[in-house]
Amino acid sequence: MTLFKQLLGNKKALVGLTILVAIILIAIFAPLLTEYSPTRRVGRPHQPPSWDHWLGTTRLGHDVFSRLVHGARVSLAVGFGAGLMITIVGTVLGIIAGYKGGVVDEVINFFTNMVLVVPNLPLLLVIAAFVGQAGPVVIALILGFTSWAWGVRVTRSETLSIRQRDYVKSAEMLGEPSWRIMALEIFPNLISIVGINFIGSVIFAVIAEATLGFLGLGDPNTVSWGIMLFNAQNASALSVGAWWDLLSPCFALALLGLGLALLNFAIDEVANPRLRTGGMLKSWSRMVLLGEGKL
Amino acid sequence: MGVRATMSGLPHPLPSSPVKGEVPPGEPGKIVPEPAERKEHKNMAFLLRRLAFYLAAFLAAATVNFFLPRLMPGDPIQIMFASAGSELSLENLNALKLTFGFIDAPLHEQYFAYIKSVFTGDLGRSIKYFPLPVTELLGRALVWTLGLVGIATLISFAVGTILGVMAAWRRGTLFDSAVSLVAIFSSSVPAIVVSLILLFVFGYTLRWFPNGYAANPLLDPGFNWTYISSVLYHGTLPMLTLVIVLTGGFAVTMRNNMINLLGEDYIVMGRAKGLADNRVMLFYAARNALLPTVSSLAIAMGTVLGGSLIVEVVFNYPGLGNTLYQAILARDYPVIQGQLLIMTGAMLVSNFVVDLSYVLLDPRLKKA
Amino acid sequence: MSAPVLSIRNLNIDYIGAEANFRAVKDVSFDIAPGEFFGLAGESGCGKSTIAFAVSRLHRPPALIRTGSEILVDGRDVLELDKDALRRFRWREVAMVFQSAMNSLNPVLTIEAQFYDVLHTHKGMSREAARERAAELLKLVDIPPDRLAAYPHQCSGGMRQRIVIAICLALNPKLLIMDEPTTALDVVVQREILQRIDVLRKRLGFAVLFITHDLGLMVQVSDRIGIMLEGELVEVNDAQTIYRSPQHDYTKRLWASMPKLHGDQIRPEAGA
């Protein structure tokens, strides 16, 4: 768990984690945070933010704050659910391709590269359009089905280099079955790659849910950030001046994206010491300034 | 390398570890001596292999199109053309059925019928704008999208790469931290959010820029300054959105690629040779770090196209994204399917351009 | 001994860490006379490469050359040079061959461009003049001038190593630093290259600072040898003395661990 410990010492990771935990807590305790139901008419349409309605109301008189905190549940669930699926598929296929090599590798690699050159969003849209108004579960499934390729690529390339290490070679000599080698020798060394893949996939899935919702491909009866965007856009929120209706989910998305991205950058820094510009450079510059030495 | 494609149109610049053993051509610093006689054919073979691969990828996209309606519960013909209601004459409906492979024959013959239509350039007709052919509808839109995407990509690639080079070279300084911070912001905020905020601030509140259309609709399109300036004016916000969303990713990718190279002997030797700092930075470090960055550009293209879809919808810009949006609202399936093929085609062409530039940039792939 | 070409005095170099600093070079002093072949030996991580990098001031943060250190080249303190003077000093007075032959040429520039770089920056030569000079230099290391148009990947490892040496000689430096230059090459090529350096040294009169952990090789080629242990220079003497009657414990142990397979010194009538 050294990776985890190192992360706790990283400023970016701490900020990112704080944002993420806050949003998750808000989602979990959503019903306690607001007296209003997210799906009932609780006020006059398009009321600006006030003491009664912190973030105003929608055109249908729904409370925006209530929809926002309840919507966090769906957005996070889709994000983490799809993110998990994408990561599992990507990691399993990547390790198998990288470790087994040969025909298995060629086949997996071929399909991976093929999926990578088919633009992802247009593909998602076509599938979602045929499915009709997709609920959160269906959206998560579609995302998991179409977005694993990047994970396979990085996992595979990392596996290729780990495969050459001594401990893998010696496990092979000892006659360990290959699934054991893949699960116990290779996987633990891929933790940072898997972590980056997972968080990147969650970001991707959250944004994808919002985008599909915004484009009218989501189920309008669910409460999610994407559907909020869709409703606000349909209500011409900006042109009638009801900015709170549209900008609230925008900022929520931006904040969640930022928190996850900070976490991801932090993992990358911890996993690649060369990228770190930590305390040593600071004390180095100080010593140069004090005239204690030079390059 | 390592670019996470996210839908915000941003290449997620992680992880920084180079991707080994992948299809896009070689890695920096890895030198594989080649027998001279093979080099002559190497580039041609490389490019032909890529072309064959792209053909297969295009076929895959078409296959998705073919199977989707057939996999859905219910009658695929009903699904595909339901939105037309009873407006379609039997004759027209039959023509459309033929195009999409709905013939009285086994599945594989249906498949070949559809693939044949696709490769002969017949993508069917729009149901909403019947009898406008899908190719024509999308072709008109494509021009705007390509212009938007092309210019935005060039600007953000250039700016991002330069920022990344300078940040890596001044690693650990305030400038480096500032670039990293801006890059995190830029690459974590989705295109949909950036475009809506820009629209709100500059379109609705300050009223500096128009809220929609590619040009003033009252003007006649033509090659004159009035029209062109109107196009530029209307394109500013969509372009700005894409540039904001893309630049950070390119900057971090370039920065990380370059930092990974800074310890290489040839860069230290460049400094030891007493060359000017800028010469070492540009021709020794950046020039080599550019190679993996360019290959990450190929993957980023998909996300750039995706980002432009959103931006066009938000700014009501008459490109592919907006056309697709209208088609989705009208459940105009031939257009929705055609859009996937056109987008895939655009993606493959830009990938091929990246391949070509790679051959030009990397002497290890050039003819002896 | 005439005035030394390189004189290192009380050199201290730290690697600055977030919590503690690591002293890689501890109070090292030694001289190299003009035309001398000086060997610096020690196991990896003992600080010998750190010294080599310091002479041309090639270090990057977090390395720090502590105040009070002196690196005199031809009587001038390198550590006092400003940015421009340092740039002019590099390669003109001290040239360097780096560890990996495979990797010290820029893979995206032709050999000619990498000669031109040096000749243009330091001497303001035109492309034509630089090409002529480069061809001459390549001849010194037995490489036909048509290789100038080639890229590094089109040359073999040994050839690349010789090209680097030719580039090193472009400005007639007073000192050539070789930082484990032959580790990546096979034994025959290794020997051949060192012999060639020796011949060129005698002809052109530059001194050599040769860094290696291959003691056998070092004893054969060096005039004098310094032995390093954990950042300290524990013993300096001429090659034969240090070989036959080592003073320091560590040196004795080093010799003991060295396989006695090598023949006589290749130096006397070395080369062709």
GROMACS .gro file of C-alpha atoms in nm, chain A residues 12 86 109-110 113-133 143 147 150-151 153-154 156-158 160-161 193 196-197 200-204 207-208 210-212 214-217 229-230 233-234 238-241 243 246-247 249-251 253-254 257-259 261-262 264-265 268 272-277 280-281 285 295, chain B residues 1-8 10 12-24 50 53-54 56-57 60-61 64-65 68-69 72 79-80 171-172 176-177 180 183-185 187-193 196-197 199-200 204 252 255-256 259-261 263 299 302 305-307 309-310 313-314 324-325 328-329 331 333 336-337 339-340 343-344 347-348 351:
model
  174
   12LYS     CA    1  -0.298   1.724  -0.574
   86ILE     CA    2  -1.429  -0.055  -1.853
  109ASN     CA    3  -0.449  -0.620  -3.023
  110PHE     CA    4  -0.616  -0.602  -3.363
  113ASN     CA    5  -0.665  -0.089  -3.232
  114MET     CA    6  -0.977  -0.111  -3.441
  115VAL     CA    7  -1.200   0.012  -3.161
  116LEU     CA    8  -0.951   0.291  -3.098
  117VAL     CA    9  -0.985   0.434  -3.447
  118VAL     CA   10  -1.364   0.428  -3.449
  119PRO     CA   11  -1.459   0.759  -3.288
  120ASN     CA   12  -1.611   0.682  -2.953
  121LEU     CA   13  -1.884   0.941  -2.911
  122PRO     CA   14  -2.044   0.892  -3.254
  123LEU     CA   15  -2.046   0.517  -3.190
  124LEU     CA   16  -2.209   0.567  -2.850
  125LEU     CA   17  -2.469   0.794  -3.003
  126VAL     CA   18  -2.565   0.548  -3.273
  127ILE     CA   19  -2.608   0.266  -3.024
  128ALA     CA   20  -2.795   0.486  -2.777
  129ALA     CA   21  -3.018   0.616  -3.055
  130PHE     CA   22  -3.129   0.263  -3.141
  131VAL     CA   23  -3.179   0.173  -2.778
  132GLY     CA   24  -3.407   0.473  -2.748
  133GLN     CA   25  -3.427   0.657  -2.420
  143LEU     CA   26  -2.012   0.262  -2.210
  147SER     CA   27  -1.476   0.211  -2.417
  150TRP     CA   28  -0.752   0.239  -2.426
  151GLY     CA   29  -0.717   0.034  -2.109
  153ARG     CA   30  -0.353  -0.083  -2.489
  154VAL     CA   31  -0.172   0.058  -2.184
  156ARG     CA   32  -0.086  -0.471  -2.253
  157SER     CA   33   0.223  -0.261  -2.313
  158GLU     CA   34   0.302  -0.250  -1.943
  160LEU     CA   35   0.491  -0.680  -2.201
  161SER     CA   36   0.768  -0.519  -2.001
  193ILE     CA   37  -0.189   0.182  -1.443
  196ILE     CA   38  -0.523   0.568  -1.372
  197ASN     CA   39  -0.737   0.367  -1.612
  200GLY     CA   40  -0.990   0.814  -1.632
  201SER     CA   41  -1.279   0.583  -1.717
  202VAL     CA   42  -1.494   0.726  -1.440
  203ILE     CA   43  -1.433   1.079  -1.571
  204PHE     CA   44  -1.513   0.958  -1.919
  207ILE     CA   45  -1.909   1.309  -1.900
  208ALA     CA   46  -2.056   1.055  -2.143
  210ALA     CA   47  -2.405   1.398  -1.923
  211THR     CA   48  -2.348   1.422  -2.297
  212LEU     CA   49  -2.595   1.149  -2.388
  214PHE     CA   50  -2.789   1.650  -2.297
  215LEU     CA   51  -2.842   1.520  -2.649
  216GLY     CA   52  -3.178   1.374  -2.551
  217LEU     CA   53  -3.070   1.010  -2.549
  229LEU     CA   54  -2.871   1.980  -1.884
  230PHE     CA   55  -3.121   1.843  -2.135
  233GLN     CA   56  -3.149   2.340  -2.273
  234ASN     CA   57  -3.501   2.246  -2.380
  238LEU     CA   58  -3.001   3.074  -2.111
  239SER     CA   59  -3.213   3.282  -2.346
  240VAL     CA   60  -3.478   3.342  -2.081
  241GLY     CA   61  -3.211   3.432  -1.831
  243TRP     CA   62  -2.874   3.067  -1.593
  246LEU     CA   63  -2.811   2.528  -1.677
  247LEU     CA   64  -2.498   2.637  -1.492
  249PRO     CA   65  -2.510   2.095  -1.334
  250CYS     CA   66  -2.225   2.250  -1.537
  251PHE     CA   67  -2.032   2.347  -1.228
  253LEU     CA   68  -1.964   1.832  -1.362
  254ALA     CA   69  -1.661   2.059  -1.374
  257GLY     CA   70  -1.404   1.625  -1.331
  258LEU     CA   71  -1.146   1.841  -1.161
  259GLY     CA   72  -1.138   1.628  -0.847
  261ALA     CA   73  -0.834   1.460  -1.274
  262LEU     CA   74  -0.628   1.585  -0.980
  264ASN     CA   75  -0.523   1.094  -1.167
  265PHE     CA   76  -0.237   1.339  -1.212
  268ASP     CA   77   0.084   0.951  -1.240
  272ASN     CA   78   0.659   0.816  -1.241
  273PRO     CA   79   0.911   0.979  -1.010
  274ARG     CA   80   1.068   1.153  -1.307
  275LEU     CA   81   0.760   1.373  -1.341
  276ARG     CA   82   0.763   1.481  -0.980
  277THR     CA   83   0.875   1.828  -0.897
  280MET     CA   84   1.378   1.861  -0.328
  281LEU     CA   85   1.367   2.115  -0.609
  285SER     CA   86   1.659   2.643  -0.539
  295LEU     CA   87   2.531   2.352  -1.096
  296MET     CA   88   0.224   0.904  -2.478
  297GLY     CA   89  -0.073   0.762  -2.309
  298VAL     CA   90  -0.367   0.966  -2.400
  299ARG     CA   91  -0.695   0.889  -2.239
  300ALA     CA   92  -0.972   0.962  -2.478
  301THR     CA   93  -1.252   1.128  -2.295
  302MET     CA   94  -1.557   1.274  -2.441
  303SER     CA   95  -1.481   1.626  -2.343
  305LEU     CA   96  -0.962   1.612  -2.438
  307HIS     CA   97  -0.630   1.279  -2.113
  308PRO     CA   98  -0.262   1.310  -2.074
  309LEU     CA   99  -0.210   1.003  -1.866
  310PRO     CA  100  -0.021   0.799  -1.798
  311SER     CA  101   0.313   0.935  -1.898
  312SER     CA  102   0.489   0.606  -1.931
  313PRO     CA  103   0.548   0.536  -2.296
  314VAL     CA  104   0.329   0.275  -2.454
  315LYS     CA  105   0.551  -0.002  -2.569
  316GLY     CA  106   0.502  -0.245  -2.850
  317GLU     CA  107   0.206  -0.076  -3.008
  318VAL     CA  108   0.107  -0.038  -3.367
  319PRO     CA  109   0.187   0.327  -3.428
  345ARG     CA  110  -0.194   0.101  -4.219
  348PHE     CA  111  -0.601  -0.171  -4.122
  349TYR     CA  112  -0.808   0.143  -4.177
  351ALA     CA  113  -1.087  -0.309  -4.174
  352ALA     CA  114  -1.179  -0.048  -3.915
  355ALA     CA  115  -1.618  -0.267  -3.854
  356ALA     CA  116  -1.811   0.059  -3.822
  359VAL     CA  117  -2.205  -0.213  -3.631
  360ASN     CA  118  -2.451  -0.018  -3.844
  363LEU     CA  119  -2.771  -0.263  -3.464
  364PRO     CA  120  -3.127  -0.247  -3.600
  367MET     CA  121  -3.296  -0.456  -3.133
  374ILE     CA  122  -3.737   0.055  -3.632
  375MET     CA  123  -3.527   0.206  -3.909
  466ARG     CA  124   1.094   2.203  -1.496
  467GLY     CA  125   1.016   2.278  -1.134
  471ASP     CA  126   0.608   2.475  -1.504
  472SER     CA  127   0.367   2.465  -1.211
  475SER     CA  128   0.053   2.202  -1.511
  478ALA     CA  129  -0.351   2.189  -1.800
  479ILE     CA  130  -0.531   2.005  -1.523
  480PHE     CA  131  -0.816   2.254  -1.537
  482SER     CA  132  -0.829   1.879  -1.944
  483SER     CA  133  -1.072   1.800  -1.665
  484VAL     CA  134  -1.356   2.031  -1.753
  485PRO     CA  135  -1.577   1.869  -2.018
  486ALA     CA  136  -1.640   2.041  -2.350
  487ILE     CA  137  -2.009   2.057  -2.274
  488VAL     CA  138  -1.944   2.264  -1.963
  491LEU     CA  139  -2.220   2.634  -2.209
  492ILE     CA  140  -2.026   2.869  -1.985
  494LEU     CA  141  -2.212   3.079  -2.441
  495PHE     CA  142  -2.357   3.219  -2.121
  499TYR     CA  143  -2.589   3.593  -2.358
  547VAL     CA  144   0.093   1.770  -2.051
  550ARG     CA  145   0.582   1.795  -2.117
  551ASN     CA  146   0.586   1.437  -1.994
  554ILE     CA  147   1.090   1.506  -1.935
  555ASN     CA  148   1.121   1.136  -2.007
  556LEU     CA  149   1.383   1.223  -2.270
  558GLY     CA  150   1.817   1.230  -1.930
  594ILE     CA  151  -0.586   0.892  -3.080
  597GLY     CA  152  -1.152   1.082  -3.209
  600LEU     CA  153  -1.444   1.498  -3.328
  601GLY     CA  154  -1.654   1.399  -3.029
  602GLY     CA  155  -1.593   1.735  -2.868
  604LEU     CA  156  -2.029   1.728  -3.178
  605ILE     CA  157  -2.117   1.883  -2.843
  608VAL     CA  158  -2.506   2.150  -3.065
  609VAL     CA  159  -2.450   2.411  -2.798
  619LEU     CA  160  -2.674   1.449  -3.588
  620TYR     CA  161  -2.856   1.615  -3.302
  623ILE     CA  162  -3.153   1.206  -3.312
  624LEU     CA  163  -3.447   1.423  -3.217
  626ARG     CA  164  -3.509   0.950  -3.500
  628TYR     CA  165  -3.178   0.660  -3.845
  631ILE     CA  166  -2.753   0.877  -3.759
  632GLN     CA  167  -2.588   0.573  -3.915
  634GLN     CA  168  -2.284   1.007  -3.942
  635LEU     CA  169  -2.095   0.719  -3.778
  638MET     CA  170  -1.697   1.038  -3.860
  639THR     CA  171  -1.507   0.712  -3.879
  642MET     CA  172  -1.095   0.981  -3.810
  643LEU     CA  173  -0.921   0.732  -4.038
  646ASN     CA  174  -0.492   0.897  -3.863
   0.00000   0.00000   0.00000
